[in-house]
C-alpha positions as MATLAB code, in Angstrom:
seq = 'XXXXXXXXXXXXXXXXXXXXXXXXXXXXXXXXXXXXXXXXXXXXXXXXXXXXXXXXXXXXXXXXXXXXXXXXXXXXXXXXXXXXXXXXXXXXXXXXXXXXXXXXXXXX';
ca = [
      48.992  -35.715   -2.680;
      51.090  -34.774   -5.742;
      51.969  -31.441   -4.162;
      53.165  -33.164   -0.971;
      55.383  -35.558   -2.956;
      56.811  -32.689   -5.002;
      57.519  -30.681   -1.839;
      59.224  -33.702   -0.253;
      61.376  -34.247   -3.360;
      62.332  -30.565   -3.428;
      63.268  -30.689    0.261;
      65.503  -33.711   -0.408;
      67.292  -31.906   -3.246;
      67.805  -28.785   -1.137;
      69.127  -30.902    1.748;
      71.612  -32.661   -0.552;
      72.747  -29.326   -1.947;
      73.467  -28.106    1.580;
      75.213  -31.290    2.742;
      77.327  -31.928   -0.380;
      79.278  -28.797   -1.330;
      79.749  -28.180   -5.010;
      82.863  -26.466   -6.257;
      86.336  -26.998   -7.640;
      88.183  -30.077   -6.450;
      90.951  -29.429   -3.966;
      94.037  -31.477   -3.370;
      93.607  -34.079   -0.660;
      95.755  -33.571    2.415;
      98.895  -35.692    2.576;
      97.629  -38.433    4.893;
     100.081  -41.133    3.824;
     103.108  -39.583    5.511;
     105.089  -39.878    2.278;
     106.858  -36.970    0.602;
     107.252  -38.078   -3.026;
     108.860  -36.858   -6.239;
     108.186  -38.398   -9.643;
     110.773  -38.595  -12.399;
     111.450  -39.831  -15.953;
     114.939  -41.043  -16.836;
     117.012  -38.608  -18.942;
     118.248  -41.226  -21.430;
     115.209  -43.542  -21.514;
     111.853  -41.719  -21.716;
     110.014  -45.025  -21.158;
     111.629  -45.572  -17.713;
     110.425  -43.654  -14.674;
     109.375  -43.866  -11.090;
     108.674  -42.202   -7.803;
     111.079  -41.502   -4.947;
     109.441  -41.186   -1.520;
     110.602  -40.190    1.947;
     108.755  -41.722    4.908;
     107.892  -38.977    7.401;
     106.048  -41.230    9.876;
     106.986  -43.411   12.817;
     106.130  -46.682   11.035;
     106.954  -48.483    7.824;
     104.956  -47.706    4.658;
     104.681  -49.802    1.499;
     103.977  -48.069   -1.822;
     104.361  -48.530   -5.574;
     104.557  -46.307   -8.645;
     101.600  -46.026  -11.059;
     102.936  -45.167  -14.523;
     100.697  -44.110  -17.426;
     102.319  -45.300  -20.657;
     100.638  -43.484  -23.531;
      99.365  -45.972  -26.131;
     100.688  -48.994  -24.222;
      99.362  -50.688  -21.108;
      99.998  -48.786  -17.895;
     102.664  -50.130  -15.547;
     102.656  -50.750  -11.805;
     106.112  -50.318  -10.293;
     107.724  -52.639   -7.800;
     106.338  -52.595   -4.249;
     108.710  -50.887   -1.841;
     108.604  -50.859    1.955;
     110.347  -47.823    3.374;
     111.323  -47.481    7.033;
     110.642  -44.319    9.074;
     112.947  -41.453    8.125;
     114.258  -43.305    5.064;
     113.933  -42.716    1.302;
     113.325  -45.356   -1.381;
     111.957  -45.567   -4.914;
     109.593  -47.637   -7.033;
     110.273  -47.823  -10.773;
     108.740  -49.165  -13.953;
     109.350  -49.357  -17.682;
     106.748  -48.820  -20.406;
     106.585  -51.148  -23.423;
     108.785  -50.316  -26.425;
     105.726  -49.321  -28.496;
     104.551  -46.785  -25.917;
     104.270  -43.135  -26.902;
     106.012  -42.240  -23.646;
     105.208  -41.668  -19.997;
     102.247  -39.355  -19.631;
     101.890  -39.358  -15.845;
     103.417  -40.949  -12.759;
     101.646  -41.289   -9.429;
     101.915  -43.594   -6.430;
      99.688  -45.802   -4.316;
     100.164  -46.627   -0.652;
      99.472  -50.321   -0.188;
];
């Protein structure tokens, strides 16, 4: 009985190993239809955002996600961009922040 349970457990592990590939993470394909560029202001290192072009046939709403060092992270303003147009979402970190560490975006 113990051997049968062990064999069944081993079969489950082998099946999971076959079904779930293990390896380095790859970048997800651009499914949102947005072509975005992040930026930090030249004169104010606590102000930044993301500028996105909408490459789809419908409107898309997005916002910037700004990582602010030792301060709370900031969510930029929500922006709805029409097809073929470009718009930006911006945010400002708190004065006590150590600076912007990363900027990303979220499609709403």
